[in-house]
């Protein structure tokens, strides 16, 4: 027998221990070749004063095995506790979140019987970098970071996933009609990567209408890839409208490590009663088996589970008079799946994973070096002592070399010169200083300009350099 794959397991809180016990019993009965290291995470650890919810010894196990099967945890009430999931994702570089959202019609109620969508969400960037600032009394800022390597990794992962799982189409959701640079980059990289996969269809939707279509006709979608925030929201929507939020599993994949879990929480009110549905965690474990190259075991488990659902053996959360045959508890459900190992569903579509189906992606070539030229600076001010015209005339007297005030905006809307009196202004102003006709300026001139702004009695709260990359502006135009 080949050597066992070590995996780290956490039983979690609430219903976690029961559904983990059921899940492990099923996959071991199916022949999973794994060696389990158990760690403690969650509520008890938080309450011992460890703000990440995880002991250092638990990290050692994860660093060793690099495969984590995690039951849900309870985050204690009150502030000061860090999200364990966010910590693990960042520490292990888990860039891809994969959530298959499948309808099990007619055995589980759904308005969308044909739904079979996989949401692939970028997991590390976007507004989740956690870079937030309060800049003035009135204004707070959260930085949205979209990077070329980050976008390329997740998009390439989506296409590789589609190829390996015989999916026909990858759809991209973005909002690049508004966020032309950040979402624009994601869209551009999508088109570049899509061109390398001519066997797979591709399309892009603006996220608002795309989300509406997903909620209305999800059967039109196959694999959908999106930046972090849209993916966070829409993967829950998709799981819910599949009719099976309690049935969905989730994989968090990195190039060096991966974590698998159910999408639901620890349901503390259901804990210890042998009623919880272990299916979400079990389907997470199926993805884990595929990830560690035991696709044959994953196939056996998944098909036996589908047959159990099809035979109407249901836990309370999906039990329905007239559709279900038998209402069972967590343990009995696991027994029913184990009894069906080796069987395939007759109505629901059977699955078939290859023995080894591991997806690995690395960004290909680093972006070519572009000519980067400094042409100006946006100076942000905290100021509440007058009208936009007062600010404009005071700052017009401040200049440095070719750098002179060209335009002022407030919340992105131009207010000087020729602003509209109706425009509402906060205490947060963006003052754009540039040379004429795209002439270059030096970093030294930018620094000196900041000094002159301070000498003139203003408080700069931050600045953003304005660059041209191969002659193309690396900054948004000011509307108004
Ligand atoms: P929840 O998902 O735990 O439960 C919501 C409801 O869904 C429950 O009352 C229960 O009726 C039902 N439910 C959920 N899973 C079920 C299952 N497997 N079988 C049967 N019924 C099930 O959401 P919540 O009540 O908002 O959160 C409870 C705790 O879980 C909180 O502390 C929250 O922070 C935590 N949480 C953890 C994770 C995670 O560890 N990944 C995710 C979400 C929430």
Short mmCIF file of C-alpha atoms in Angstrom, two decimals, residues 11-430:
data_model
loop_
_atom_site.label_atom_id
_atom_site.label_comp_id
_atom_site.label_asym_id
_atom_site.label_seq_id
_atom_site.Cartn_x
_atom_site.Cartn_y
_atom_site.Cartn_z
CA UNK A 11 -13.35 19.17 14.78
CA UNK A 12 -14.43 22.78 15.46
CA UNK A 13 -17.37 23.88 17.59
CA UNK A 14 -21.15 23.38 17.78
CA UNK A 15 -22.18 20.69 15.32
CA UNK A 16 -18.54 20.50 14.09
CA UNK A 17 -17.45 17.38 16.02
CA UNK A 18 -20.54 15.37 14.93
CA UNK A 19 -20.30 16.21 11.24
CA UNK A 20 -16.51 15.70 11.24
CA UNK A 21 -16.88 12.29 12.87
CA UNK A 22 -19.48 11.29 10.23
CA UNK A 23 -17.35 12.65 7.37
CA UNK A 24 -14.16 10.87 8.44
CA UNK A 25 -16.04 7.61 9.00
CA UNK A 26 -17.43 7.77 5.45
CA UNK A 27 -14.19 8.64 3.67
CA UNK A 28 -12.19 6.07 5.62
CA UNK A 29 -14.79 3.38 4.81
CA UNK A 30 -14.39 4.38 1.14
CA UNK A 31 -10.66 3.69 1.36
CA UNK A 32 -9.19 7.18 1.82
CA UNK A 33 -5.46 6.70 2.25
CA UNK A 34 -4.91 9.41 4.84
CA UNK A 35 -3.13 9.89 8.14
CA UNK A 36 -4.97 12.28 10.41
CA UNK A 37 -3.35 14.87 12.69
CA UNK A 38 -5.94 16.50 14.91
CA UNK A 39 -5.66 20.12 16.04
CA UNK A 40 -7.83 22.28 18.25
CA UNK A 41 -9.18 25.57 16.88
CA UNK A 42 -12.06 27.93 17.60
CA UNK A 43 -14.04 29.07 20.59
CA UNK A 44 -12.08 27.39 23.41
CA UNK A 45 -8.79 28.61 21.95
CA UNK A 46 -10.11 32.17 21.54
CA UNK A 47 -11.36 32.11 25.12
CA UNK A 48 -7.89 31.06 26.31
CA UNK A 49 -6.80 34.48 25.06
CA UNK A 50 -5.32 33.46 21.70
CA UNK A 51 -6.70 36.10 19.38
CA UNK A 52 -6.27 34.08 16.17
CA UNK A 53 -8.23 31.09 17.55
CA UNK A 54 -5.35 28.74 16.82
CA UNK A 55 -2.37 27.57 18.96
CA UNK A 56 1.19 27.72 17.54
CA UNK A 57 1.32 23.88 17.63
CA UNK A 58 -1.67 23.80 15.28
CA UNK A 59 0.25 25.96 12.80
CA UNK A 60 3.12 23.46 12.94
CA UNK A 61 0.78 20.68 11.89
CA UNK A 62 -0.60 22.76 9.00
CA UNK A 63 2.87 23.69 7.84
CA UNK A 64 3.75 19.99 7.82
CA UNK A 65 0.66 18.54 6.13
CA UNK A 66 -0.45 21.53 4.03
CA UNK A 67 -3.90 19.94 3.75
CA UNK A 68 -6.59 21.06 6.20
CA UNK A 69 -10.05 19.60 6.68
CA UNK A 70 -11.85 22.04 8.95
CA UNK A 71 -15.21 21.83 10.68
CA UNK A 72 -17.04 25.12 11.39
CA UNK A 73 -16.11 27.08 14.48
CA UNK A 74 -17.93 29.52 16.74
CA UNK A 75 -16.45 32.98 17.01
CA UNK A 76 -17.14 34.16 20.59
CA UNK A 77 -19.37 37.22 20.98
CA UNK A 78 -17.60 40.52 21.55
CA UNK A 79 -14.79 42.23 19.71
CA UNK A 80 -11.08 41.59 19.47
CA UNK A 81 -11.20 38.14 17.85
CA UNK A 82 -9.51 37.78 14.49
CA UNK A 83 -11.28 35.78 11.79
CA UNK A 84 -9.61 32.37 11.75
CA UNK A 85 -10.52 31.84 8.11
CA UNK A 86 -8.98 35.12 6.99
CA UNK A 87 -5.83 34.40 9.04
CA UNK A 88 -5.44 30.91 7.57
CA UNK A 89 -6.11 32.08 4.02
CA UNK A 90 -3.51 34.81 4.26
CA UNK A 91 -0.88 32.77 6.13
CA UNK A 92 -1.09 29.84 3.71
CA UNK A 93 -1.61 31.91 0.54
CA UNK A 94 -4.94 30.27 -0.29
CA UNK A 95 -5.72 32.36 -3.36
CA UNK A 96 -8.69 30.44 -4.76
CA UNK A 97 -12.03 29.74 -3.14
CA UNK A 98 -14.00 27.11 -5.02
CA UNK A 99 -17.68 26.50 -4.35
CA UNK A 100 -19.72 24.12 -6.45
CA UNK A 101 -23.42 25.07 -6.19
CA UNK A 102 -25.54 22.21 -7.46
CA UNK A 103 -29.29 21.56 -7.49
CA UNK A 104 -30.40 18.07 -6.40
CA UNK A 105 -33.84 18.25 -7.97
CA UNK A 106 -36.30 16.62 -7.32
CA UNK A 107 -34.87 15.43 -3.98
CA UNK A 108 -34.00 18.84 -2.55
CA UNK A 109 -36.37 21.73 -3.27
CA UNK A 110 -35.04 24.44 -5.60
CA UNK A 111 -36.49 26.92 -8.09
CA UNK A 112 -33.59 26.06 -10.42
CA UNK A 113 -33.59 22.31 -11.09
CA UNK A 114 -30.84 22.50 -13.75
CA UNK A 115 -28.39 24.56 -11.72
CA UNK A 116 -24.78 23.34 -11.66
CA UNK A 117 -22.50 26.34 -11.17
CA UNK A 118 -18.98 26.54 -9.73
CA UNK A 119 -18.06 29.90 -8.24
CA UNK A 120 -14.31 30.56 -8.19
CA UNK A 121 -13.54 33.55 -6.01
CA UNK A 122 -10.22 35.36 -5.69
CA UNK A 123 -9.40 35.03 -2.02
CA UNK A 124 -6.54 37.36 -1.08
CA UNK A 125 -6.89 40.75 -2.74
CA UNK A 126 -9.50 43.38 -3.56
CA UNK A 127 -11.05 45.21 -0.60
CA UNK A 128 -9.99 42.34 1.70
CA UNK A 129 -6.35 43.45 1.97
CA UNK A 130 -7.53 45.15 5.15
CA UNK A 131 -5.90 48.51 4.33
CA UNK A 132 -8.31 51.06 5.75
CA UNK A 133 -7.78 54.59 6.99
CA UNK A 134 -9.79 57.37 8.51
CA UNK A 135 -8.41 60.42 6.76
CA UNK A 136 -10.61 63.27 7.90
CA UNK A 137 -13.43 63.73 10.36
CA UNK A 138 -15.93 62.78 7.67
CA UNK A 139 -14.12 60.39 5.38
CA UNK A 140 -12.93 56.77 5.67
CA UNK A 141 -11.11 54.87 2.97
CA UNK A 142 -10.62 51.18 2.12
CA UNK A 143 -8.02 50.35 -0.51
CA UNK A 144 -9.04 48.03 -3.30
CA UNK A 145 -5.95 46.23 -4.57
CA UNK A 146 -6.12 44.17 -7.74
CA UNK A 147 -2.80 42.82 -8.99
CA UNK A 148 -1.80 41.31 -12.30
CA UNK A 149 -0.22 38.14 -10.79
CA UNK A 150 -3.15 37.72 -8.39
CA UNK A 151 -5.69 38.07 -11.20
CA UNK A 152 -3.73 35.81 -13.50
CA UNK A 153 -3.44 33.06 -10.86
CA UNK A 154 -7.18 32.93 -10.08
CA UNK A 155 -8.28 33.23 -13.72
CA UNK A 156 -5.82 30.57 -14.87
CA UNK A 157 -7.06 28.39 -11.99
CA UNK A 158 -10.65 28.82 -13.23
CA UNK A 159 -9.74 27.74 -16.77
CA UNK A 160 -7.64 24.80 -15.54
CA UNK A 161 -10.53 23.81 -13.25
CA UNK A 162 -12.93 23.96 -16.22
CA UNK A 163 -10.64 21.81 -18.34
CA UNK A 164 -10.02 19.18 -15.66
CA UNK A 165 -13.72 18.98 -14.71
CA UNK A 166 -15.03 18.94 -18.31
CA UNK A 167 -16.75 22.28 -17.95
CA UNK A 168 -17.64 24.14 -21.13
CA UNK A 169 -17.58 27.81 -20.19
CA UNK A 170 -15.88 30.28 -17.85
CA UNK A 171 -17.66 33.57 -17.13
CA UNK A 172 -16.00 36.60 -15.59
CA UNK A 173 -17.94 39.07 -13.39
CA UNK A 174 -16.47 42.56 -13.00
CA UNK A 175 -17.56 46.17 -12.62
CA UNK A 176 -15.10 47.69 -15.06
CA UNK A 177 -17.57 50.22 -16.44
CA UNK A 178 -16.96 52.03 -13.12
CA UNK A 179 -13.64 50.67 -11.80
CA UNK A 180 -11.84 50.93 -15.11
CA UNK A 181 -8.37 50.37 -13.72
CA UNK A 182 -8.79 47.68 -11.02
CA UNK A 183 -11.68 45.65 -12.44
CA UNK A 184 -10.44 46.69 -15.87
CA UNK A 185 -7.19 44.84 -15.16
CA UNK A 186 -9.08 41.72 -14.00
CA UNK A 187 -11.13 41.80 -17.22
CA UNK A 188 -8.06 42.32 -19.41
CA UNK A 189 -6.18 39.45 -17.79
CA UNK A 190 -9.30 37.29 -18.20
CA UNK A 191 -9.27 37.95 -21.95
CA UNK A 192 -5.54 37.24 -22.20
CA UNK A 193 -5.80 33.95 -20.31
CA UNK A 194 -9.03 32.92 -22.08
CA UNK A 195 -7.21 33.14 -25.42
CA UNK A 196 -4.93 30.31 -24.24
CA UNK A 197 -7.97 28.01 -23.72
CA UNK A 198 -9.73 27.93 -27.10
CA UNK A 199 -11.50 24.70 -26.10
CA UNK A 200 -13.42 26.56 -23.37
CA UNK A 201 -16.00 29.27 -24.05
CA UNK A 202 -15.58 32.55 -22.25
CA UNK A 203 -17.73 35.59 -21.58
CA UNK A 204 -17.75 38.62 -19.29
CA UNK A 205 -20.70 40.22 -17.51
CA UNK A 206 -20.91 43.41 -15.53
CA UNK A 207 -21.46 42.04 -12.03
CA UNK A 208 -24.84 43.70 -11.40
CA UNK A 209 -26.63 42.27 -14.41
CA UNK A 210 -24.55 39.10 -14.15
CA UNK A 211 -25.75 38.61 -10.56
CA UNK A 212 -29.34 39.22 -11.66
CA UNK A 213 -29.00 36.60 -14.39
CA UNK A 214 -27.34 34.18 -11.97
CA UNK A 215 -30.28 34.52 -9.57
CA UNK A 216 -32.81 34.17 -12.39
CA UNK A 217 -31.34 31.62 -14.82
CA UNK A 218 -28.35 30.00 -13.13
CA UNK A 219 -28.45 27.09 -15.57
CA UNK A 220 -26.91 29.46 -18.17
CA UNK A 221 -23.68 29.56 -16.18
CA UNK A 222 -20.99 26.95 -15.73
CA UNK A 223 -17.80 28.23 -14.01
CA UNK A 224 -17.80 31.88 -12.83
CA UNK A 225 -14.60 33.62 -11.75
CA UNK A 226 -14.62 36.93 -9.89
CA UNK A 227 -12.72 39.28 -7.60
CA UNK A 228 -12.99 38.76 -3.85
CA UNK A 229 -15.96 40.91 -2.78
CA UNK A 230 -18.34 39.93 -5.59
CA UNK A 231 -17.33 36.30 -5.04
CA UNK A 232 -17.97 36.50 -1.32
CA UNK A 233 -21.51 37.78 -1.83
CA UNK A 234 -22.46 35.77 -4.88
CA UNK A 235 -21.13 32.41 -3.75
CA UNK A 236 -23.59 32.55 -0.84
CA UNK A 237 -26.40 33.60 -3.17
CA UNK A 238 -25.56 30.77 -5.56
CA UNK A 239 -25.40 28.15 -2.80
CA UNK A 240 -28.72 29.36 -1.40
CA UNK A 241 -30.63 29.38 -4.70
CA UNK A 242 -29.32 25.91 -5.53
CA UNK A 243 -31.59 25.06 -2.59
CA UNK A 244 -28.76 23.54 -0.66
CA UNK A 245 -26.85 26.00 1.48
CA UNK A 246 -26.45 23.25 4.07
CA UNK A 247 -25.13 20.88 1.40
CA UNK A 248 -22.37 22.96 -0.14
CA UNK A 249 -18.67 22.35 0.44
CA UNK A 250 -15.89 24.79 -0.19
CA UNK A 251 -12.20 24.54 -1.06
CA UNK A 252 -9.56 27.20 -0.39
CA UNK A 253 -6.61 26.45 -2.62
CA UNK A 254 -3.06 27.80 -2.61
CA UNK A 255 0.03 26.77 -4.51
CA UNK A 256 1.51 25.20 -1.34
CA UNK A 257 -1.52 24.34 0.82
CA UNK A 258 -5.29 23.93 0.82
CA UNK A 259 -8.21 24.03 3.25
CA UNK A 260 -11.57 22.28 2.84
CA UNK A 261 -14.78 22.94 4.75
CA UNK A 262 -18.58 23.25 4.67
CA UNK A 263 -19.91 26.69 3.86
CA UNK A 264 -22.29 26.79 6.83
CA UNK A 265 -21.39 27.73 10.40
CA UNK A 266 -21.33 25.81 13.67
CA UNK A 267 -25.12 25.97 14.26
CA UNK A 268 -24.66 25.88 18.07
CA UNK A 269 -28.38 25.39 18.73
CA UNK A 270 -28.27 22.04 16.91
CA UNK A 271 -25.09 20.81 18.60
CA UNK A 272 -24.93 17.47 20.42
CA UNK A 273 -28.33 16.25 19.21
CA UNK A 274 -27.25 13.97 16.33
CA UNK A 275 -29.41 15.99 13.90
CA UNK A 276 -26.92 18.03 11.84
CA UNK A 277 -26.43 17.33 8.17
CA UNK A 278 -22.80 16.33 7.48
CA UNK A 279 -23.16 16.77 3.70
CA UNK A 280 -21.46 20.18 3.34
CA UNK A 281 -18.34 18.99 5.13
CA UNK A 282 -18.45 15.64 3.31
CA UNK A 283 -18.51 17.41 -0.07
CA UNK A 284 -15.62 19.58 1.15
CA UNK A 285 -13.78 16.34 1.98
CA UNK A 286 -14.55 15.03 -1.53
CA UNK A 287 -12.75 18.07 -2.95
CA UNK A 288 -9.88 17.35 -0.56
CA UNK A 289 -9.58 13.77 -1.82
CA UNK A 290 -9.42 15.04 -5.40
CA UNK A 291 -6.77 17.57 -4.34
CA UNK A 292 -4.55 14.92 -2.75
CA UNK A 293 -4.75 12.71 -5.81
CA UNK A 294 -7.36 10.23 -4.51
CA UNK A 295 -9.98 10.99 -7.16
CA UNK A 296 -11.11 7.35 -7.22
CA UNK A 297 -12.04 7.50 -3.52
CA UNK A 298 -13.70 10.89 -4.07
CA UNK A 299 -15.81 9.39 -6.85
CA UNK A 300 -16.93 6.49 -4.62
CA UNK A 301 -17.90 8.80 -1.75
CA UNK A 302 -19.66 11.38 -3.92
CA UNK A 303 -21.73 8.83 -5.84
CA UNK A 304 -22.73 6.99 -2.65
CA UNK A 305 -23.79 10.34 -1.18
CA UNK A 306 -25.85 11.19 -4.30
CA UNK A 307 -27.52 7.76 -4.09
CA UNK A 308 -28.36 8.37 -0.42
CA UNK A 309 -29.98 11.73 -1.26
CA UNK A 310 -31.79 10.09 -4.17
CA UNK A 311 -33.05 7.26 -1.93
CA UNK A 312 -34.74 9.93 0.18
CA UNK A 313 -32.62 9.38 3.28
CA UNK A 314 -32.53 12.93 4.57
CA UNK A 315 -31.55 14.86 7.68
CA UNK A 316 -34.15 17.23 9.16
CA UNK A 317 -32.96 20.30 7.24
CA UNK A 318 -33.82 18.85 3.81
CA UNK A 319 -36.51 16.36 4.89
CA UNK A 320 -39.80 16.94 3.04
CA UNK A 321 -42.99 14.93 3.43
CA UNK A 322 -43.83 13.19 0.13
CA UNK A 323 -40.28 13.49 -1.25
CA UNK A 324 -38.13 12.07 1.51
CA UNK A 325 -38.36 8.43 2.58
CA UNK A 326 -36.71 8.48 5.98
CA UNK A 327 -35.68 11.23 8.41
CA UNK A 328 -32.32 10.33 9.93
CA UNK A 329 -29.75 11.74 12.31
CA UNK A 330 -26.13 12.54 11.57
CA UNK A 331 -24.81 9.06 12.44
CA UNK A 332 -27.57 7.20 10.58
CA UNK A 333 -27.02 9.39 7.50
CA UNK A 334 -23.33 8.47 7.55
CA UNK A 335 -24.26 4.77 7.92
CA UNK A 336 -26.58 5.08 4.88
CA UNK A 337 -23.80 6.62 2.75
CA UNK A 338 -21.37 3.88 3.84
CA UNK A 339 -23.93 1.18 2.92
CA UNK A 340 -24.11 2.68 -0.59
CA UNK A 341 -20.36 2.87 -1.28
CA UNK A 342 -19.86 1.36 -4.72
CA UNK A 343 -23.34 2.38 -5.92
CA UNK A 344 -24.15 5.21 -8.34
CA UNK A 345 -27.24 7.41 -8.50
CA UNK A 346 -29.93 6.54 -11.06
CA UNK A 347 -31.57 9.96 -11.54
CA UNK A 348 -29.02 12.45 -10.31
CA UNK A 349 -25.91 12.77 -12.46
CA UNK A 350 -23.09 10.49 -11.23
CA UNK A 351 -19.65 12.05 -10.82
CA UNK A 352 -16.32 10.73 -12.02
CA UNK A 353 -13.03 12.19 -10.84
CA UNK A 354 -9.79 11.01 -12.36
CA UNK A 355 -7.39 9.19 -10.04
CA UNK A 356 -5.17 12.24 -10.05
CA UNK A 357 -6.71 15.56 -10.87
CA UNK A 358 -4.52 18.04 -9.07
CA UNK A 359 -4.64 21.58 -10.48
CA UNK A 360 -1.46 23.60 -10.24
CA UNK A 361 -1.11 27.14 -11.55
CA UNK A 362 1.62 29.71 -11.42
CA UNK A 363 1.54 33.08 -13.12
CA UNK A 364 3.40 32.58 -16.38
CA UNK A 365 5.72 35.32 -17.53
CA UNK A 366 6.30 38.36 -15.36
CA UNK A 367 4.80 41.44 -16.98
CA UNK A 368 7.22 43.09 -19.39
CA UNK A 369 8.99 46.17 -18.04
CA UNK A 370 7.14 49.28 -19.10
CA UNK A 371 8.41 52.83 -19.31
CA UNK A 372 7.07 54.56 -16.18
CA UNK A 373 7.06 58.37 -16.21
CA UNK A 374 6.05 60.70 -13.35
CA UNK A 375 3.79 63.49 -14.62
CA UNK A 376 2.06 64.84 -11.52
CA UNK A 377 0.61 64.24 -8.09
CA UNK A 378 -2.81 64.13 -6.44
CA UNK A 379 -2.54 65.83 -3.06
CA UNK A 380 -5.39 64.96 -0.69
CA UNK A 381 -6.27 67.60 1.90
CA UNK A 382 -8.34 67.71 5.08
CA UNK A 383 -9.95 71.16 4.75
CA UNK A 384 -13.24 72.75 5.81
CA UNK A 385 -12.63 76.48 5.68
CA UNK A 386 -14.52 77.62 2.62
CA UNK A 387 -15.81 76.93 -0.87
CA UNK A 388 -14.08 75.00 -3.67
CA UNK A 389 -13.28 78.36 -5.29
CA UNK A 390 -11.58 79.56 -2.09
CA UNK A 391 -9.44 76.41 -2.10
CA UNK A 392 -8.74 76.70 -5.83
CA UNK A 393 -7.55 80.29 -5.64
CA UNK A 394 -5.36 79.62 -2.57
CA UNK A 395 -3.74 76.54 -4.12
CA UNK A 396 -3.30 78.22 -7.51
CA UNK A 397 -0.62 80.29 -5.83
CA UNK A 398 1.26 77.08 -4.85
CA UNK A 399 3.48 75.57 -7.52
CA UNK A 400 6.83 73.85 -7.93
CA UNK A 401 8.72 73.78 -11.21
CA UNK A 402 6.22 72.72 -13.88
CA UNK A 403 3.78 71.37 -11.24
CA UNK A 404 0.69 73.56 -10.99
CA UNK A 405 -2.87 73.03 -9.81
CA UNK A 406 -5.09 71.74 -12.63
CA UNK A 407 -8.24 70.43 -10.99
CA UNK A 408 -9.83 69.75 -7.58
CA UNK A 409 -12.38 67.04 -6.91
CA UNK A 410 -14.46 66.07 -3.90
CA UNK A 411 -15.60 62.44 -3.65
CA UNK A 412 -14.39 62.05 -7.23
CA UNK A 413 -16.48 64.91 -8.68
CA UNK A 414 -14.76 67.96 -10.16
CA UNK A 415 -15.47 71.07 -8.06
CA UNK A 416 -12.78 73.45 -9.39
CA UNK A 417 -12.40 75.05 -11.85
CA UNK A 418 -16.00 75.58 -13.01
CA UNK A 419 -17.63 73.35 -10.40
CA UNK A 420 -21.38 73.29 -9.90
CA UNK A 421 -22.71 75.00 -6.76
CA UNK A 422 -25.04 72.03 -6.14
CA UNK A 423 -22.16 69.54 -5.65
CA UNK A 424 -22.06 68.37 -2.03
CA UNK A 425 -18.57 68.66 -0.58
CA UNK A 426 -17.01 66.87 2.39
CA UNK A 427 -13.79 67.79 4.22
CA UNK A 428 -11.75 65.52 1.88
CA UNK A 429 -10.29 67.15 -1.26
CA UNK A 430 -8.21 65.77 -4.10
#
